[in-house]
mmCIF file of C-alpha atoms in Angstrom:
data_model
loop_
_atom_site.group_PDB
_atom_site.id
_atom_site.type_symbol
_atom_site.label_atom_id
_atom_site.label_comp_id
_atom_site.label_asym_id
_atom_site.label_seq_id
_atom_site.Cartn_x
_atom_site.Cartn_y
_atom_site.Cartn_z
ATOM 1 C CA UNK N 1060 145.182 177.149 158.218
ATOM 2 C CA UNK N 1061 147.506 175.064 160.373
ATOM 3 C CA UNK N 1062 147.808 171.526 159.130
ATOM 4 C CA UNK N 1063 150.036 168.531 159.737
ATOM 5 C CA UNK N 1064 150.832 165.697 157.348
ATOM 6 C CA UNK N 1065 151.725 162.391 158.981
ATOM 7 C CA UNK N 1066 151.860 158.643 158.460
ATOM 8 C CA UNK N 1067 149.254 156.832 160.505
ATOM 9 C CA UNK N 1068 147.206 153.689 160.845
ATOM 10 C CA UNK N 1069 143.555 154.654 160.430
ATOM 11 C CA UNK N 1070 140.785 152.694 162.147
ATOM 12 C CA UNK N 1071 137.136 153.266 161.329
ATOM 13 C CA UNK N 1072 134.613 151.285 163.361
ATOM 14 C CA UNK N 1073 131.000 151.448 162.190
ATOM 15 C CA UNK N 1074 128.466 150.154 164.713
ATOM 16 C CA UNK N 1075 125.574 148.490 162.902
ATOM 17 C CA UNK N 1076 122.276 147.197 164.202
ATOM 18 C CA UNK N 1077 120.923 150.403 165.744
ATOM 19 C CA UNK N 1078 117.881 150.684 163.460
ATOM 20 C CA UNK N 1079 116.102 147.522 164.703
ATOM 21 C CA UNK N 1080 117.168 148.427 168.237
ATOM 22 C CA UNK N 1081 115.374 151.783 168.044
ATOM 23 C CA UNK N 1082 112.291 150.029 166.720
ATOM 24 C CA UNK N 1083 112.346 147.354 169.420
ATOM 25 C CA UNK N 1084 113.181 149.226 172.645
ATOM 26 C CA UNK N 1085 112.471 152.872 171.801
ATOM 27 C CA UNK N 1086 114.623 155.932 171.256
ATOM 28 C CA UNK N 1087 115.823 156.657 174.811
ATOM 29 C CA UNK N 1088 116.958 153.132 175.639
ATOM 30 C CA UNK N 1089 118.507 152.634 172.198
ATOM 31 C CA UNK N 1090 120.483 155.890 172.429
ATOM 32 C CA UNK N 1091 121.931 154.743 175.746
ATOM 33 C CA UNK N 1092 123.003 151.366 174.331
ATOM 34 C CA UNK N 1093 124.528 152.881 171.198
ATOM 35 C CA UNK N 1094 126.342 155.521 173.264
ATOM 36 C CA UNK N 1095 127.690 152.864 175.629
ATOM 37 C CA UNK N 1096 128.954 150.866 172.626
ATOM 38 C CA UNK N 1097 130.691 153.898 171.067
ATOM 39 C CA UNK N 1098 132.190 154.850 174.449
ATOM 40 C CA UNK N 1099 133.556 151.315 174.819
ATOM 41 C CA UNK N 1100 135.257 151.567 171.414
ATOM 42 C CA UNK N 1101 136.755 154.946 172.313
ATOM 43 C CA UNK N 1102 138.014 153.489 175.587
ATOM 44 C CA UNK N 1103 139.714 150.576 173.807
ATOM 45 C CA UNK N 1104 141.283 152.989 171.313
ATOM 46 C CA UNK N 1105 142.734 155.068 174.176
ATOM 47 C CA UNK N 1106 143.946 151.945 175.980
ATOM 48 C CA UNK N 1107 146.098 151.046 172.972
ATOM 49 C CA UNK N 1108 147.486 154.539 172.441
ATOM 50 C CA UNK N 1109 145.115 155.573 169.684
ATOM 51 C CA UNK N 1110 144.001 159.122 169.029
ATOM 52 C CA UNK N 1111 140.221 159.459 168.835
ATOM 53 C CA UNK N 1112 139.353 161.908 166.044
ATOM 54 C CA UNK N 1113 135.591 162.029 165.876
ATOM 55 C CA UNK N 1114 132.366 160.092 166.081
ATOM 56 C CA UNK N 1115 129.756 160.765 163.392
ATOM 57 C CA UNK N 1116 126.508 158.925 163.858
ATOM 58 C CA UNK N 1117 127.504 155.338 164.622
ATOM 59 C CA UNK N 1118 131.116 155.677 163.361
ATOM 60 C CA UNK N 1119 134.318 156.057 165.362
ATOM 61 C CA UNK N 1120 137.434 157.268 163.520
ATOM 62 C CA UNK N 1121 140.839 156.959 165.212
ATOM 63 C CA UNK N 1122 144.534 157.252 164.349
ATOM 64 C CA UNK N 1123 147.422 155.146 165.617
ATOM 65 C CA UNK N 1124 151.156 155.715 165.274
ATOM 66 C CA UNK N 1125 151.756 152.038 164.484
ATOM 67 C CA UNK N 1126 149.620 149.411 162.721
ATOM 68 C CA UNK N 1127 150.421 146.913 165.505
ATOM 69 C CA UNK N 1128 148.659 149.124 168.048
ATOM 70 C CA UNK N 1129 145.647 149.516 165.768
ATOM 71 C CA UNK N 1130 145.518 145.751 165.215
ATOM 72 C CA UNK N 1131 145.594 145.082 168.972
ATOM 73 C CA UNK N 1132 142.742 147.538 169.460
ATOM 74 C CA UNK N 1133 140.690 145.859 166.733
ATOM 75 C CA UNK N 1134 141.234 142.416 168.248
ATOM 76 C CA UNK N 1135 139.990 143.707 171.612
ATOM 77 C CA UNK N 1136 136.977 145.389 170.023
ATOM 78 C CA UNK N 1137 136.123 142.107 168.293
ATOM 79 C CA UNK N 1138 136.433 140.080 171.476
ATOM 80 C CA UNK N 1139 134.512 142.452 173.751
ATOM 81 C CA UNK N 1140 131.783 143.946 171.548
ATOM 82 C CA UNK N 1141 129.964 140.821 170.441
ATOM 83 C CA UNK N 1142 126.509 141.525 171.876
ATOM 84 C CA UNK N 1143 123.933 141.724 169.090
ATOM 85 C CA UNK N 1144 122.186 143.618 167.649
ATOM 86 C CA UNK N 1145 125.021 146.159 168.072
ATOM 87 C CA UNK N 1146 128.178 144.929 166.416
ATOM 88 C CA UNK N 1147 131.050 146.704 164.673
ATOM 89 C CA UNK N 1148 132.322 146.406 161.134
ATOM 90 C CA UNK N 1149 135.824 147.789 160.859
ATOM 91 C CA UNK N 1150 138.232 149.109 158.219
ATOM 92 C CA UNK N 1151 142.008 149.433 158.710
ATOM 93 C CA UNK N 1152 144.322 151.347 156.378
ATOM 94 C CA UNK N 1153 147.806 152.877 156.599
ATOM 95 C CA UNK N 1154 149.247 155.908 154.863
ATOM 96 C CA UNK N 1155 149.636 159.679 154.828
ATOM 97 C CA UNK N 1156 146.833 161.802 156.261
ATOM 98 C CA UNK N 1157 146.418 165.523 156.859
ATOM 99 C CA UNK N 1158 145.302 166.774 160.267
ATOM 100 C CA UNK N 1159 143.602 170.164 160.258
ATOM 101 C CA UNK N 1160 140.784 171.858 162.195
ATOM 102 C CA UNK N 1161 140.551 168.904 164.575
ATOM 103 C CA UNK N 1162 139.812 166.447 161.762
ATOM 104 C CA UNK N 1163 141.743 164.255 159.323
ATOM 105 C CA UNK N 1164 141.608 164.380 155.544
ATOM 106 C CA UNK N 1165 143.000 162.500 152.578
ATOM 107 C CA UNK N 1166 142.535 159.495 150.365
ATOM 108 C CA UNK N 1167 143.629 157.146 153.160
ATOM 109 C CA UNK N 1168 140.577 158.188 155.189
ATOM 110 C CA UNK N 1169 138.284 157.669 152.187
ATOM 111 C CA UNK N 1170 139.618 154.171 151.510
ATOM 112 C CA UNK N 1171 139.286 153.266 155.211
ATOM 113 C CA UNK N 1172 135.634 154.293 155.047
ATOM 114 C CA UNK N 1173 135.103 152.103 151.973
ATOM 115 C CA UNK N 1174 136.695 149.143 153.744
ATOM 116 C CA UNK N 1175 134.432 149.663 156.750
ATOM 117 C CA UNK N 1176 131.228 149.909 154.722
ATOM 118 C CA UNK N 1177 132.187 146.854 152.645
ATOM 119 C CA UNK N 1178 132.840 144.692 155.725
ATOM 120 C CA UNK N 1179 130.138 142.410 157.073
ATOM 121 C CA UNK N 1180 128.967 142.989 160.663
ATOM 122 C CA UNK N 1181 131.659 141.636 162.984
ATOM 123 C CA UNK N 1182 134.263 141.618 160.200
ATOM 124 C CA UNK N 1183 137.523 143.539 159.835
ATOM 125 C CA UNK N 1184 138.772 144.475 156.348
ATOM 126 C CA UNK N 1185 142.447 145.454 156.116
ATOM 127 C CA UNK N 1186 144.291 147.129 153.246
ATOM 128 C CA UNK N 1187 147.472 145.988 151.517
ATOM 129 C CA UNK N 1188 149.415 149.020 152.798
ATOM 130 C CA UNK N 1189 148.384 148.265 156.391
ATOM 131 C CA UNK N 1190 149.475 144.648 155.911
ATOM 132 C CA UNK N 1191 152.854 145.701 154.497
ATOM 133 C CA UNK N 1192 153.456 148.144 157.369
ATOM 134 C CA UNK N 1193 153.065 145.361 159.951
ATOM 135 C CA UNK N 1194 155.998 143.374 161.280
ATOM 136 C CA UNK N 1195 156.458 139.879 159.834
ATOM 137 C CA UNK N 1196 155.195 138.340 163.065
ATOM 138 C CA UNK N 1197 151.974 140.341 163.046
ATOM 139 C CA UNK N 1198 151.245 139.558 159.391
ATOM 140 C CA UNK N 1199 150.797 135.900 160.244
ATOM 141 C CA UNK N 1200 147.488 136.681 161.993
ATOM 142 C CA UNK N 1201 145.956 137.948 158.756
ATOM 143 C CA UNK N 1202 144.743 136.182 155.642
ATOM 144 C CA UNK N 1203 144.248 137.466 152.135
ATOM 145 C CA UNK N 1204 140.527 137.671 151.508
ATOM 146 C CA UNK N 1205 140.249 138.887 147.925
ATOM 147 C CA UNK N 1206 140.974 141.674 145.502
ATOM 148 C CA UNK N 1207 138.184 144.213 145.676
ATOM 149 C CA UNK N 1208 137.024 147.175 143.641
ATOM 150 C CA UNK N 1209 135.897 150.291 145.471
ATOM 151 C CA UNK N 1210 133.711 153.074 144.193
ATOM 152 C CA UNK N 1211 135.769 155.892 142.733
ATOM 153 C CA UNK N 1212 138.909 153.750 142.436
ATOM 154 C CA UNK N 1213 140.178 152.350 139.156
ATOM 155 C CA UNK N 1214 142.578 149.761 140.569
ATOM 156 C CA UNK N 1215 141.755 146.600 142.502
ATOM 157 C CA UNK N 1216 142.878 146.411 146.129
ATOM 158 C CA UNK N 1217 144.267 143.414 147.998
ATOM 159 C CA UNK N 1218 142.077 143.110 151.094
ATOM 160 C CA UNK N 1219 142.908 141.071 154.185
ATOM 161 C CA UNK N 1220 140.940 139.965 157.217
ATOM 162 C CA UNK N 1221 141.736 138.407 160.590
ATOM 163 C CA UNK N 1222 142.772 134.740 160.670
ATOM 164 C CA UNK N 1223 140.911 131.906 158.985
ATOM 165 C CA UNK N 1224 137.427 130.542 159.427
ATOM 166 C CA UNK N 1225 138.895 127.844 161.641
ATOM 167 C CA UNK N 1226 141.004 130.324 163.595
ATOM 168 C CA UNK N 1227 144.239 129.589 161.765
ATOM 169 C CA UNK N 1228 145.863 131.775 159.122
ATOM 170 C CA UNK N 1229 144.757 130.822 155.619
ATOM 171 C CA UNK N 1230 147.839 132.306 153.999
ATOM 172 C CA UNK N 1231 151.457 131.465 154.749
ATOM 173 C CA UNK N 1232 153.601 134.578 154.593
ATOM 174 C CA UNK N 1233 157.349 134.784 154.118
ATOM 175 C CA UNK N 1234 159.447 137.148 156.220
ATOM 176 C CA UNK N 1235 159.205 139.930 153.615
ATOM 177 C CA UNK N 1236 155.434 139.542 153.332
ATOM 178 C CA UNK N 1237 155.362 137.812 149.944
ATOM 179 C CA UNK N 1238 152.888 135.008 149.487
ATOM 180 C CA UNK N 1239 154.391 131.528 149.242
ATOM 181 C CA UNK N 1240 151.257 129.433 149.480
ATOM 182 C CA UNK N 1241 147.496 129.842 149.156
ATOM 183 C CA UNK N 1242 144.983 127.419 150.614
ATOM 184 C CA UNK N 1243 143.128 127.167 147.324
ATOM 185 C CA UNK N 1244 144.423 127.641 143.789
ATOM 186 C CA UNK N 1245 141.658 129.455 141.899
ATOM 187 C CA UNK N 1246 141.050 128.478 138.270
ATOM 188 C CA UNK N 1247 142.690 130.658 135.642
ATOM 189 C CA UNK N 1248 140.136 132.325 133.403
ATOM 190 C CA UNK N 1249 140.020 135.175 130.908
ATOM 191 C CA UNK N 1250 137.145 137.421 129.970
ATOM 192 C CA UNK N 1251 136.565 138.768 126.458
ATOM 193 C CA UNK N 1252 134.234 141.753 126.004
ATOM 194 C CA UNK N 1253 132.896 142.810 122.594
ATOM 195 C CA UNK N 1254 131.105 146.049 121.791
ATOM 196 C CA UNK N 1255 130.563 146.787 118.115
ATOM 197 C CA UNK N 1256 133.958 146.399 116.506
ATOM 198 C CA UNK N 1257 135.786 146.749 119.837
ATOM 199 C CA UNK N 1258 137.224 143.628 121.473
ATOM 200 C CA UNK N 1259 138.825 143.931 124.909
ATOM 201 C CA UNK N 1260 140.359 141.089 126.932
ATOM 202 C CA UNK N 1261 140.283 141.121 130.731
ATOM 203 C CA UNK N 1262 142.794 138.942 132.569
ATOM 204 C CA UNK N 1263 143.257 138.057 136.214
ATOM 205 C CA UNK N 1264 143.503 141.130 138.476
ATOM 206 C CA UNK N 1265 142.750 143.482 135.591
ATOM 207 C CA UNK N 1266 139.961 146.019 135.159
ATOM 208 C CA UNK N 1267 138.021 146.892 132.011
ATOM 209 C CA UNK N 1268 135.915 150.001 132.535
ATOM 210 C CA UNK N 1269 132.846 150.974 130.517
ATOM 211 C CA UNK N 1270 131.058 154.307 130.400
ATOM 212 C CA UNK N 1271 130.481 157.581 128.605
ATOM 213 C CA UNK N 1272 133.814 159.102 129.657
ATOM 214 C CA UNK N 1273 136.689 159.008 127.139
ATOM 215 C CA UNK N 1274 138.832 157.695 129.995
ATOM 216 C CA UNK N 1275 136.961 154.373 129.973
ATOM 217 C CA UNK N 1276 138.375 151.321 128.203
ATOM 218 C CA UNK N 1277 135.097 150.847 126.332
ATOM 219 C CA UNK N 1278 133.300 154.100 125.574
ATOM 220 C CA UNK N 1279 129.505 153.965 125.151
ATOM 221 C CA UNK N 1280 128.347 157.392 123.987
ATOM 222 C CA UNK N 1281 124.712 157.463 125.037
ATOM 223 C CA UNK N 1282 123.071 159.998 127.399
ATOM 224 C CA UNK N 1283 121.629 157.288 129.655
ATOM 225 C CA UNK N 1284 125.070 155.737 130.219
ATOM 226 C CA UNK N 1285 126.993 157.109 133.227
ATOM 227 C CA UNK N 1286 130.464 158.533 132.752
ATOM 228 C CA UNK N 1287 131.913 155.623 134.714
ATOM 229 C CA UNK N 1288 129.111 153.113 134.392
ATOM 230 C CA UNK N 1289 130.553 149.724 135.337
ATOM 231 C CA UNK N 1290 133.729 147.645 135.485
ATOM 232 C CA UNK N 1291 134.549 144.086 134.454
ATOM 233 C CA UNK N 1292 137.048 142.416 136.787
ATOM 234 C CA UNK N 1293 138.584 138.999 137.384
ATOM 235 C CA UNK N 1294 140.025 137.989 140.750
ATOM 236 C CA UNK N 1295 140.505 134.618 142.432
ATOM 237 C CA UNK N 1296 139.111 132.811 139.400
ATOM 238 C CA UNK N 1297 135.833 134.739 139.425
ATOM 239 C CA UNK N 1298 134.544 137.221 136.854
ATOM 240 C CA UNK N 1299 132.473 140.133 138.129
ATOM 241 C CA UNK N 1300 130.572 143.099 136.857
ATOM 242 C CA UNK N 1301 130.934 145.982 139.320
ATOM 243 C CA UNK N 1302 127.938 148.258 138.611
ATOM 244 C CA UNK N 1303 128.123 151.838 139.907
ATOM 245 C CA UNK N 1304 125.789 153.824 137.628
ATOM 246 C CA UNK N 1305 122.661 155.830 138.311
ATOM 247 C CA UNK N 1306 120.663 154.187 135.510
ATOM 248 C CA UNK N 1307 121.619 150.556 136.194
ATOM 249 C CA UNK N 1308 122.529 147.706 133.853
ATOM 250 C CA UNK N 1309 120.620 144.742 132.457
ATOM 251 C CA UNK N 1310 122.615 141.515 132.547
ATOM 252 C CA UNK N 1311 121.822 138.281 130.708
ATOM 253 C CA UNK N 1312 123.663 135.012 131.315
ATOM 254 C CA UNK N 1313 121.267 132.798 129.403
ATOM 255 C CA UNK N 1314 118.118 132.827 127.259
ATOM 256 C CA UNK N 1315 115.298 134.713 128.943
ATOM 257 C CA UNK N 1316 117.380 135.290 132.074
ATOM 258 C CA UNK N 1317 117.867 139.074 132.144
ATOM 259 C CA UNK N 1318 118.370 140.695 135.545
ATOM 260 C CA UNK N 1319 118.655 144.349 136.513
ATOM 261 C CA UNK N 1320 121.487 145.527 138.767
ATOM 262 C CA UNK N 1321 122.329 148.990 140.046
ATOM 263 C CA UNK N 1322 125.254 149.922 142.300
ATOM 264 C CA UNK N 1323 126.020 146.323 143.172
ATOM 265 C CA UNK N 1324 128.401 143.559 142.102
ATOM 266 C CA UNK N 1325 127.284 140.477 140.177
ATOM 267 C CA UNK N 1326 129.230 137.329 139.358
ATOM 268 C CA UNK N 1327 129.359 136.442 135.673
ATOM 269 C CA UNK N 1328 129.207 132.894 134.311
ATOM 270 C CA UNK N 1329 129.679 131.340 130.877
ATOM 271 C CA UNK N 1330 128.780 133.860 128.216
ATOM 272 C CA UNK N 1331 126.109 136.507 127.856
ATOM 273 C CA UNK N 1332 125.637 140.225 127.426
ATOM 274 C CA UNK N 1333 124.992 143.437 129.326
ATOM 275 C CA UNK N 1334 122.928 146.440 128.296
ATOM 276 C CA UNK N 1335 123.788 149.657 130.188
ATOM 277 C CA UNK N 1336 120.740 151.684 131.202
ATOM 278 C CA UNK N 1337 118.276 150.066 128.775
ATOM 279 C CA UNK N 1338 116.536 146.721 128.402
ATOM 280 C CA UNK N 1339 118.254 144.724 125.690
ATOM 281 C CA UNK N 1340 114.959 144.395 123.784
ATOM 282 C CA UNK N 1341 114.774 148.148 123.085
ATOM 283 C CA UNK N 1342 115.908 149.378 119.673
ATOM 284 C CA UNK N 1343 118.433 151.864 121.083
ATOM 285 C CA UNK N 1344 119.989 149.417 123.584
ATOM 286 C CA UNK N 1345 123.780 149.213 123.495
ATOM 287 C CA UNK N 1346 124.769 145.565 123.866
ATOM 288 C CA UNK N 1347 128.160 144.426 125.175
ATOM 289 C CA UNK N 1348 128.814 140.712 124.799
ATOM 290 C CA UNK N 1349 131.114 138.862 127.183
ATOM 291 C CA UNK N 1350 132.585 135.354 127.198
ATOM 292 C CA UNK N 1351 134.541 133.595 129.929
ATOM 293 C CA UNK N 1352 137.214 131.270 128.584
ATOM 294 C CA UNK N 1353 139.789 129.064 130.384
ATOM 295 C CA UNK N 1354 143.153 130.744 130.959
#
């Protein structure tokens, strides 16, 4: 099989809003509008030298030789495709991909897809590697949004977006791309997790994983616990539980205040406990206690 490995900026635009459109105006008219929207994105990609790879459903995947070209295309997509209910959410990433059989493969494509699906409608989410591949002048148009956890990834990712809410960059960037000032200084906190006789700290920008797999930081050997059940994280002064299991997790942050989460993120406050896959009131529930303390 012929294949080519190359460095590229990857753009994935996901057009959202088609479902209510089909319901409101019918299949034929909706198909025409969605097709026109996807064609417009492909046209903008070509205008900026991008290589259209494929369109699956409401997605358009494209490659660019330089991140600057991809960024220009995204800015044009954002300025021209603003007619609701059809609006794009976009992911941008940079790295090595493999081209074969008319498609592209590799972890870079997977991460780009995660960025796109995490973005809000009308939003662009941009990876750290894409940011670092930009020239110093182009970096000034981006702002650091947050560190994010993505399904299937153990590490947290720096994620950027375009400009600030008021149209000005929220982050001042030095010529080498290092951060010299942030608009807000988040509070410094630590998270302490206790399970049985295990005590694990979680500091800023760290991950503490829980699950049935021996690879996890806290191993909970019960059949109803997923191999990689959930992750505790701290970023920008906020503690989160990132839940990715099939059985879900019960979370309590106060007396009588137990909530059920499954495959979603939840902010943690104060102190409390989580019970993977079982209500905490059941005899076989496995309880992990957490406490947020000042850094």
